[in-house]
Short mmCIF file of C-alpha atoms and ligand atoms in Angstrom, two decimals:
data_model
loop_
_atom_site.label_atom_id
_atom_site.label_comp_id
_atom_site.label_asym_id
_atom_site.label_seq_id
_atom_site.Cartn_x
_atom_site.Cartn_y
_atom_site.Cartn_z
CA MET A 17 44.88 -15.72 19.54
CA LYS A 18 44.69 -16.88 23.15
CA LEU A 19 44.92 -20.50 24.27
CA ALA A 20 41.68 -22.01 25.53
CA ILE A 21 43.50 -23.09 28.68
CA ASN A 22 44.08 -19.38 29.37
CA GLY A 23 40.47 -18.40 28.66
CA GLY A 24 40.60 -18.04 24.87
CA ALA A 25 38.08 -19.59 22.46
CA PRO A 26 38.83 -23.28 21.79
CA VAL A 27 39.51 -24.47 18.25
CA ARG A 28 36.43 -26.66 18.47
CA LYS A 29 33.51 -27.28 20.82
CA ASP A 30 31.32 -29.90 19.11
CA PRO A 31 32.22 -33.45 20.14
CA PHE A 32 33.97 -35.64 17.59
CA PRO A 33 31.92 -38.47 16.05
CA PRO A 34 31.85 -41.78 17.94
CA TYR A 35 33.52 -44.93 16.64
CA ARG A 36 30.39 -46.99 16.12
CA VAL A 37 30.81 -50.13 14.08
CA ILE A 38 27.84 -52.27 15.07
CA GLY A 39 25.04 -52.28 12.49
CA GLN A 40 22.28 -54.36 10.98
CA GLU A 41 24.59 -57.25 10.05
CA GLU A 42 25.62 -57.72 13.69
CA LYS A 43 21.99 -57.46 14.82
CA ASP A 44 21.03 -60.13 12.30
CA GLY A 45 23.80 -62.39 13.60
CA ALA A 46 22.77 -61.93 17.21
CA MET A 47 19.12 -62.59 16.37
CA ARG A 48 20.03 -65.74 14.46
CA VAL A 49 21.62 -67.09 17.63
CA LEU A 50 18.87 -65.91 19.97
CA ASP A 51 16.24 -67.48 17.71
CA SER A 52 18.14 -70.75 17.78
CA GLY A 53 17.93 -70.80 21.58
CA ARG A 54 21.46 -72.20 21.80
CA LEU A 55 23.74 -69.44 23.04
CA SER A 56 26.80 -71.65 23.37
CA GLY A 57 27.65 -74.85 21.58
CA PHE A 58 30.51 -76.01 23.78
CA LEU A 59 30.71 -79.10 25.94
CA GLY A 60 33.72 -79.59 28.22
CA ALA A 61 34.19 -83.26 27.40
CA TRP A 62 35.41 -85.29 24.42
CA HIS A 63 32.30 -85.02 22.29
CA GLU A 64 31.38 -83.54 18.92
CA TYR A 65 30.60 -80.29 20.73
CA PHE A 66 34.09 -80.09 22.22
CA TYR A 67 34.92 -77.63 19.42
CA GLY A 68 31.89 -75.40 19.98
CA GLY A 69 28.77 -74.56 18.00
CA PRO A 70 28.16 -73.52 14.40
CA GLU A 71 28.84 -69.80 14.86
CA VAL A 72 32.12 -70.40 16.70
CA ARG A 73 33.25 -72.88 14.09
CA GLY A 74 32.02 -70.64 11.29
CA LEU A 75 34.01 -67.71 12.65
CA GLU A 76 37.12 -69.87 13.05
CA GLU A 77 36.86 -71.08 9.46
CA GLU A 78 36.36 -67.56 8.11
CA TRP A 79 39.14 -66.11 10.26
CA ALA A 80 41.62 -68.81 9.18
CA LYS A 81 40.78 -68.18 5.54
CA TYR A 82 41.00 -64.40 5.88
CA PHE A 83 44.41 -64.48 7.54
CA SER A 84 45.69 -67.44 5.46
CA VAL A 85 46.47 -69.62 8.46
CA LYS A 86 45.79 -73.28 9.09
CA HIS A 87 44.04 -72.86 12.44
CA ALA A 88 41.99 -70.12 14.10
CA ILE A 89 40.82 -70.83 17.65
CA THR A 90 38.35 -68.46 19.26
CA VAL A 91 38.54 -67.59 22.95
CA ASN A 92 36.69 -65.24 25.27
CA SER A 93 39.49 -62.64 25.28
CA ALA A 94 42.97 -61.99 23.97
CA THR A 95 44.14 -62.29 27.57
CA SER A 96 42.83 -65.87 27.63
CA GLY A 97 44.53 -66.37 24.28
CA LEU A 98 47.89 -65.28 25.71
CA PHE A 99 47.51 -67.57 28.73
CA ALA A 100 46.54 -70.50 26.50
CA ALA A 101 49.49 -69.82 24.21
CA ILE A 102 51.96 -69.94 27.10
CA GLY A 103 50.46 -73.26 28.20
CA ALA A 104 50.41 -74.67 24.68
CA ILE A 105 54.07 -74.04 23.92
CA GLY A 106 54.99 -76.01 27.02
CA ILE A 107 56.34 -73.31 29.29
CA GLU A 108 57.52 -74.75 32.61
CA PRO A 109 57.74 -73.12 36.03
CA GLY A 110 61.03 -71.25 36.23
CA ASP A 111 61.37 -70.74 32.48
CA GLU A 112 62.05 -67.18 31.40
CA VAL A 113 59.89 -65.44 28.82
CA ILE A 114 60.95 -62.14 27.27
CA VAL A 115 58.14 -59.60 27.29
CA THR A 116 57.60 -55.92 26.56
CA PRO A 117 57.16 -53.30 29.27
CA TYR A 118 54.99 -51.21 26.96
CA SER A 119 51.70 -52.96 26.32
CA MET A 120 48.45 -53.94 27.87
CA SER A 121 49.49 -55.79 31.05
CA ALA A 122 48.33 -59.27 30.00
CA SER A 123 51.11 -59.64 27.45
CA ALA A 124 53.66 -59.39 30.28
CA VAL A 125 51.72 -61.27 32.93
CA ALA A 126 50.86 -64.39 30.90
CA PRO A 127 54.08 -66.33 31.76
CA LEU A 128 53.31 -66.03 35.49
CA VAL A 129 50.14 -68.07 35.05
CA TYR A 130 52.33 -71.12 34.38
CA GLY A 131 54.96 -70.19 36.99
CA ALA A 132 57.39 -68.72 34.47
CA ILE A 133 59.31 -65.49 34.89
CA PRO A 134 58.77 -62.40 32.74
CA VAL A 135 61.96 -60.65 31.65
CA PHE A 136 61.52 -57.15 30.26
CA ALA A 137 63.42 -56.07 27.16
CA ASP A 138 63.30 -52.47 25.95
CA ILE A 139 61.40 -51.01 22.99
CA GLU A 140 62.42 -49.35 19.74
CA PRO A 141 62.55 -45.54 19.88
CA ASP A 142 60.96 -45.15 16.44
CA HIS A 143 58.46 -47.99 16.35
CA PHE A 144 57.79 -48.84 20.02
CA CYS A 145 57.83 -52.63 19.54
CA LEU A 146 60.41 -54.83 21.31
CA ASP A 147 63.92 -53.97 20.20
CA VAL A 148 65.85 -56.91 18.80
CA GLU A 149 69.18 -55.87 20.34
CA SER A 150 67.55 -55.54 23.72
CA ILE A 151 65.92 -58.96 23.30
CA LYS A 152 69.36 -60.47 22.67
CA ARG A 153 70.71 -58.97 25.89
CA CYS A 154 67.88 -60.60 27.87
CA ILE A 155 68.46 -64.15 26.64
CA THR A 156 69.78 -66.67 29.19
CA SER A 157 69.95 -70.48 29.23
CA ARG A 158 66.48 -70.41 30.79
CA THR A 159 64.77 -68.31 28.08
CA LYS A 160 62.06 -70.24 26.24
CA ALA A 161 59.90 -67.73 24.43
CA ILE A 162 59.24 -64.13 23.45
CA ILE A 163 55.85 -62.47 23.69
CA ILE A 164 56.01 -59.63 21.22
CA VAL A 165 53.36 -56.98 20.64
CA ASP A 166 52.52 -55.19 17.39
CA LEU A 167 52.16 -52.01 19.36
CA PHE A 168 49.69 -49.32 18.29
CA GLY A 169 49.02 -51.33 15.10
CA LEU A 170 52.53 -51.65 13.66
CA PRO A 171 54.05 -55.14 13.14
CA TYR A 172 57.22 -55.96 15.05
CA ASP A 173 60.58 -56.39 13.33
CA ALA A 174 59.65 -59.95 12.36
CA GLU A 175 62.65 -61.10 10.33
CA ALA A 176 65.24 -59.87 12.81
CA VAL A 177 63.38 -61.31 15.79
CA ARG A 178 62.75 -64.61 14.04
CA ALA A 179 66.47 -65.00 13.34
CA VAL A 180 67.28 -64.51 17.03
CA ALA A 181 64.50 -66.87 18.09
CA LYS A 182 65.74 -69.53 15.70
CA GLU A 183 69.31 -69.24 16.87
CA HIS A 184 68.29 -69.73 20.51
CA GLY A 185 65.37 -72.14 20.01
CA LEU A 186 62.74 -69.71 21.27
CA LYS A 187 59.05 -69.69 20.44
CA ILE A 188 57.42 -66.44 19.36
CA ILE A 189 53.97 -65.50 20.61
CA GLU A 190 52.72 -62.49 18.69
CA ASP A 191 50.18 -60.28 20.42
CA ALA A 192 48.38 -58.69 17.48
CA ALA A 193 45.48 -57.34 19.56
CA GLN A 194 46.13 -53.84 18.23
CA ALA A 195 47.06 -54.83 14.71
CA PRO A 196 44.39 -56.77 12.82
CA TYR A 197 44.93 -56.16 9.08
CA ALA A 198 48.42 -54.71 9.61
CA SER A 199 51.05 -56.45 7.54
CA TYR A 200 54.75 -57.14 7.25
CA LYS A 201 56.11 -57.86 3.76
CA GLY A 202 52.65 -58.87 2.60
CA LYS A 203 51.93 -61.17 5.56
CA PHE A 204 49.31 -60.25 8.13
CA ALA A 205 50.34 -59.30 11.64
CA GLY A 206 49.34 -62.15 13.93
CA THR A 207 50.79 -64.69 11.49
CA LEU A 208 54.43 -63.66 11.97
CA GLY A 209 55.30 -65.94 14.91
CA ASP A 210 54.46 -69.44 16.13
CA ILE A 211 51.17 -68.33 17.65
CA GLY A 212 49.31 -65.05 17.06
CA ILE A 213 46.55 -63.53 19.15
CA PHE A 214 43.84 -61.03 18.26
CA SER A 215 41.40 -59.23 20.55
CA LEU A 216 37.74 -58.56 19.89
CA ASN A 217 37.12 -56.40 22.94
CA TYR A 218 35.07 -53.25 22.61
CA HIS A 219 38.09 -50.95 22.22
CA LYS A 220 39.67 -52.74 19.29
CA HIS A 221 39.35 -52.18 15.51
CA ILE A 222 36.55 -54.72 15.30
CA HIS A 223 34.78 -56.17 18.31
CA CYS A 224 32.05 -58.33 19.75
CA GLY A 225 32.10 -56.92 23.28
CA GLU A 226 34.69 -59.35 24.61
CA GLY A 227 36.52 -61.99 22.61
CA GLY A 228 39.76 -63.15 21.08
CA VAL A 229 41.12 -65.32 18.29
CA ILE A 230 44.35 -67.34 18.35
CA VAL A 231 45.99 -68.37 15.08
CA THR A 232 48.71 -70.90 14.27
CA ASP A 233 49.91 -73.08 11.41
CA ASP A 234 51.05 -75.81 13.80
CA ASP A 235 48.63 -78.74 14.20
CA GLU A 236 49.93 -79.82 17.58
CA LEU A 237 49.85 -76.32 19.04
CA ALA A 238 46.31 -75.92 17.71
CA GLU A 239 45.17 -79.06 19.49
CA ARG A 240 46.80 -77.98 22.75
CA LEU A 241 45.16 -74.56 22.46
CA GLN A 242 41.76 -76.16 21.91
CA LEU A 243 42.28 -78.36 24.96
CA ILE A 244 43.37 -75.54 27.25
CA ARG A 245 40.39 -73.50 26.07
CA ASN A 246 37.97 -76.15 27.20
CA HIS A 247 38.71 -78.14 30.38
CA ALA A 248 41.62 -80.16 28.99
CA GLU A 249 41.98 -82.30 32.11
CA SER A 250 38.56 -83.85 31.50
CA VAL A 251 39.12 -84.37 27.80
CA VAL A 252 42.61 -85.88 27.50
CA VAL A 253 41.48 -89.44 28.20
CA GLY A 254 38.59 -89.45 25.73
CA LYS A 255 40.65 -87.74 23.07
CA GLY A 256 43.69 -89.93 23.70
CA VAL A 257 46.10 -87.07 24.39
CA GLU A 258 49.54 -88.21 25.52
CA ASN A 259 51.34 -85.00 26.39
CA ILE A 260 49.37 -83.85 29.40
CA SER A 261 51.76 -81.16 30.64
CA ASN A 262 49.97 -77.82 31.09
CA MET A 263 46.72 -79.62 30.30
CA LEU A 264 44.85 -78.19 33.18
CA GLY A 265 42.21 -76.50 31.11
CA PHE A 266 40.30 -73.36 31.72
CA ASN A 267 37.01 -72.19 30.33
CA TYR A 268 38.09 -69.71 27.69
CA ARG A 269 35.14 -70.44 25.40
CA MET A 270 33.46 -67.85 23.23
CA THR A 271 29.66 -67.81 23.07
CA GLU A 272 27.65 -68.22 19.87
CA LEU A 273 26.37 -64.67 20.25
CA GLU A 274 29.84 -63.17 20.25
CA ALA A 275 30.92 -65.38 17.37
CA ALA A 276 27.92 -64.34 15.26
CA VAL A 277 28.67 -60.66 15.89
CA ALA A 278 32.37 -61.18 15.17
CA ARG A 279 31.58 -62.86 11.83
CA ALA A 280 29.80 -59.71 10.72
CA GLN A 281 32.62 -57.56 12.09
CA LEU A 282 35.32 -59.44 10.20
CA LYS A 283 33.68 -58.35 6.95
CA LYS A 284 34.18 -54.72 8.00
CA LEU A 285 37.81 -55.04 9.00
CA ALA A 286 39.39 -54.01 5.70
CA PRO A 287 37.34 -50.85 5.12
CA LEU A 288 37.71 -49.76 8.76
CA ALA A 289 41.47 -50.32 8.73
CA LYS A 290 41.87 -48.51 5.41
CA GLU A 291 39.96 -45.50 6.65
CA ARG A 292 42.19 -45.32 9.73
CA GLN A 293 45.24 -45.53 7.49
CA ALA A 294 44.02 -42.72 5.24
CA ASN A 295 43.18 -40.49 8.21
CA ALA A 296 46.50 -41.18 9.92
CA ALA A 297 48.37 -40.44 6.68
CA TYR A 298 46.53 -37.12 6.43
CA LEU A 299 47.48 -36.18 10.00
CA THR A 300 51.08 -37.21 9.42
CA GLU A 301 51.27 -35.07 6.30
CA LYS A 302 49.82 -32.05 8.10
CA LEU A 303 51.82 -32.41 11.31
CA LYS A 304 55.20 -33.42 9.97
CA ASP A 305 56.44 -29.85 9.55
CA LEU A 306 55.54 -28.83 13.08
CA PRO A 307 59.03 -28.64 14.63
CA CYS A 308 58.36 -30.25 18.01
CA LEU A 309 56.43 -33.26 16.69
CA THR A 310 57.38 -36.52 15.00
CA PRO A 311 54.28 -38.33 13.68
CA PRO A 312 54.29 -42.16 13.75
CA LYS A 313 56.88 -43.81 11.52
CA VAL A 314 56.00 -46.92 9.56
CA ARG A 315 58.54 -49.73 9.47
CA THR A 316 59.83 -50.48 5.96
CA GLY A 317 57.70 -53.12 4.27
CA CYS A 318 54.86 -52.74 6.77
CA GLU A 319 51.29 -51.54 6.80
CA HIS A 320 50.33 -49.85 10.06
CA VAL A 321 46.68 -49.95 11.17
CA TYR A 322 46.82 -47.25 13.86
CA TYR A 323 45.06 -48.60 16.88
CA LEU A 324 46.33 -45.37 18.41
CA HIS A 325 48.16 -42.43 16.88
CA ALA A 326 51.43 -42.03 18.81
CA ILE A 327 53.33 -38.81 18.20
CA ARG A 328 56.78 -38.10 19.61
CA TYR A 329 57.16 -34.74 21.28
CA ASP A 330 60.45 -32.84 21.55
CA LYS A 331 60.35 -30.68 24.65
CA GLU A 332 63.69 -29.02 23.86
CA ARG A 333 62.35 -27.67 20.59
CA ALA A 334 59.03 -26.68 22.09
CA GLY A 335 60.52 -25.21 25.25
CA VAL A 336 57.49 -26.53 27.15
CA PRO A 337 57.15 -29.83 29.05
CA ARG A 338 54.99 -32.40 27.29
CA ASP A 339 52.28 -32.56 29.90
CA LYS A 340 51.72 -28.82 29.72
CA PHE A 341 51.47 -28.99 25.95
CA ILE A 342 48.89 -31.77 26.29
CA GLU A 343 46.83 -29.86 28.83
CA ALA A 344 46.68 -26.96 26.41
CA LEU A 345 45.81 -29.26 23.51
CA LYS A 346 43.00 -30.91 25.46
CA ALA A 347 41.47 -27.52 26.18
CA GLU A 348 41.33 -26.80 22.43
CA LEU A 349 39.55 -30.00 21.44
CA PRO A 350 36.55 -31.95 22.72
CA ALA A 351 36.55 -35.70 23.31
CA ILE A 352 35.22 -38.28 20.90
CA GLN A 353 31.56 -38.79 21.74
CA GLY A 354 31.17 -41.60 24.25
CA LYS A 355 34.84 -41.42 25.28
CA GLU A 356 34.60 -38.32 27.46
CA LYS A 357 35.84 -40.18 30.52
CA GLU A 358 38.89 -41.75 28.97
CA GLY A 359 41.28 -38.83 28.76
CA HIS A 360 41.12 -38.12 25.05
CA ILE A 361 44.66 -36.90 24.43
CA ARG A 362 47.13 -38.57 26.71
CA GLY A 363 50.70 -38.24 27.72
CA SER A 364 51.81 -41.62 26.58
CA TYR A 365 50.32 -45.04 27.07
CA VAL A 366 50.58 -47.50 29.99
CA LYS A 367 53.19 -47.11 32.70
CA PRO A 368 56.18 -49.42 32.11
CA ILE A 369 54.70 -52.67 33.35
CA TYR A 370 57.62 -53.62 35.61
CA LEU A 371 56.87 -50.53 37.70
CA GLN A 372 53.55 -52.07 38.78
CA PRO A 373 53.37 -53.36 42.38
CA MET A 374 53.27 -57.03 41.36
CA PHE A 375 56.75 -56.73 39.88
CA GLN A 376 58.11 -54.24 42.39
CA LYS A 377 57.09 -56.50 45.30
CA ARG A 378 57.54 -59.78 43.36
CA ILE A 379 54.21 -61.07 44.65
CA ALA A 380 52.22 -62.99 42.04
CA MET A 381 50.96 -66.45 43.02
CA GLY A 382 50.33 -66.74 46.74
CA SER A 383 52.09 -64.43 49.15
CA GLY A 384 55.48 -66.14 49.27
CA GLY A 385 56.87 -64.56 46.11
CA PHE A 386 56.26 -67.48 43.72
CA PRO A 387 57.62 -67.94 41.11
CA TRP A 388 60.60 -65.66 41.77
CA SER A 389 61.33 -67.06 45.22
CA ALA A 390 61.36 -70.60 43.86
CA PHE A 391 63.88 -69.85 41.10
CA PRO A 392 66.58 -67.61 42.56
CA ALA A 393 68.83 -68.21 39.55
CA SER A 394 66.49 -65.93 37.64
CA ASN A 395 66.77 -62.40 38.85
CA PRO A 396 65.57 -60.04 36.13
CA SER A 397 65.60 -56.33 36.83
CA TYR A 398 62.31 -54.57 37.46
CA GLN A 399 64.00 -51.43 38.77
CA PRO A 400 63.47 -47.98 37.28
CA GLY A 401 65.93 -47.77 34.40
CA THR A 402 65.28 -51.35 33.24
CA ALA A 403 63.91 -50.15 29.90
CA PRO A 404 65.18 -46.58 29.41
CA VAL A 405 63.60 -46.02 25.99
CA CYS A 406 60.21 -47.12 27.29
CA GLU A 407 60.55 -44.87 30.31
CA LYS A 408 61.50 -41.92 28.14
CA MET A 409 58.49 -42.46 25.89
CA PHE A 410 56.16 -42.81 28.85
CA PHE A 411 57.42 -40.03 31.05
CA GLU A 412 58.53 -37.47 28.45
CA GLU A 413 57.94 -38.02 24.78
CA LEU A 414 54.75 -39.57 23.56
CA ILE A 415 51.45 -37.90 22.87
CA ILE A 416 48.73 -40.44 22.17
CA HIS A 417 45.27 -39.86 20.81
CA GLU A 418 42.43 -41.40 18.84
CA HIS A 419 41.27 -38.26 17.09
CA PHE A 420 41.29 -39.83 13.65
CA THR A 421 39.07 -42.92 13.92
CA PRO A 422 36.24 -43.46 11.42
CA PRO A 423 33.99 -41.66 10.67
CA PHE A 424 36.23 -38.58 11.17
CA SER A 425 35.81 -36.19 8.25
CA ARG A 426 38.48 -33.98 6.70
CA GLN A 427 37.02 -31.08 8.67
CA ASP A 428 37.34 -33.06 11.91
CA LEU A 429 40.97 -33.87 11.09
CA ASP A 430 41.66 -30.26 10.16
CA ASP A 431 40.40 -29.18 13.60
CA VAL A 432 42.83 -31.60 15.23
CA VAL A 433 45.69 -30.22 13.15
CA ALA A 434 44.64 -26.64 13.91
CA ALA A 435 44.74 -27.36 17.64
CA PHE A 436 48.31 -28.72 17.44
CA TYR A 437 49.42 -25.65 15.47
CA LYS A 438 47.64 -23.23 17.77
CA VAL A 439 49.29 -24.66 20.87
CA TRP A 440 52.67 -24.64 19.09
CA GLU A 441 52.27 -21.03 17.98
CA CYS A 442 51.02 -19.85 21.37
CA ARG A 443 53.43 -21.92 23.43
CA GLY A 444 54.88 -18.71 24.83
CA GLU A 445 51.67 -18.43 26.87
CA LEU A 446 52.55 -21.68 28.64
CA ALA A 447 55.95 -20.57 29.90
C1 PLP N 521 43.54 -55.19 24.27
C2 PLP N 521 44.82 -55.87 24.39
C3 PLP N 521 44.96 -57.12 25.02
C4 PLP N 521 43.87 -57.76 25.79
O1 PLP N 521 42.72 -57.96 25.08
P1 PLP N 521 41.44 -58.57 25.80
O2 PLP N 521 40.68 -59.17 24.66
O3 PLP N 521 40.74 -57.43 26.44
O4 PLP N 521 41.88 -59.58 26.78
C5 PLP N 521 46.19 -57.73 25.00
N1 PLP N 521 47.24 -57.16 24.41
C6 PLP N 521 47.16 -55.97 23.80
C7 PLP N 521 48.36 -55.42 23.14
C8 PLP N 521 45.96 -55.28 23.78
O5 PLP N 521 45.88 -54.09 23.20
#
């Protein structure tokens, strides 16, 4: 046996099947809207259309029912949802918000939109969500909220984090973009904080191209979210809103087309999530005895929905650096069809967010260093070493892939497993 990277025959040549979830039901929804001629129902004024059209309201009703929450508020992206959430909870310039360094950037950047300062806590070595002990170390008298991410599809340590938040009077914004249908002690991810946010962008479990849904059980927060979504400043008088702080509104509205597609997608969420779970469980079972790998661990009491499959790699046991192992692995397996350009098996996920230029240079709004320059009492670290666990995962330990998404067959999964074993067994060739 010779590794494909050294000229041997690869384990597999045929591309893996694409993750294609749009079907007749979504087409019917889109046509229903196109035939109506009304592609958006919103009006940015206090009016019966302030809340959007029938598809948007239909989706919100169905989403709220599905996730057992009082309010679901659609937006045009999860990023918009995060920004709206920061505004709704009343974050002020100079407040500190604890965020994770290991996520899509928006979940760390959102506080800056309202002049608040992101403070990076570290992540858990086994589960990759924010670590509660690290959160505690980041709390100051200026801390107002935590934005916590259910990373890779696993809910955060909700009870422990809630206890800390309660003790210090902090709000929890849960970014569940990667975790629709995941659960913690029988409660859905997204419903474990004060406000939860889902994404419907093309890369997520279910999608409508671009879109997001915010959920909350709090009536006042729901109203503030609806206002920020839709030109609040022009609506507060008509609606008789008294608390006008952070009520400069944006246009975060979802179209009727996206809402109609998302309604059809919501019906597919459970079967799609369950298939991911079954495939991930199969991979875990097959890979768990390979000495240099630790397949994803599931927090006690949780259901993981595997947005990505994140495997820890032990370079001491393998005797080969991670990135070399990955290069060899990639040569053994093709990409998922349609994802050829995305780097199908990756060394880790995003770079620790504080290492990005915006944080390194402390330049966000304008060129004068606002908000940091305006609030010198806040001086969070963005230096290398700020979140050592995150850095270790990113630079050394994680192997991330999507080679298990529906409609992967057992044979497809067996090819993935065979590639891992082949590279392990032939690792001497990589020395
Ligand atoms: C995808 C994603 C987002 C952003 O979603 P959009 O809908 O593209 O704005 C935010 N947070 C996390 C964790 C994500 O995975």
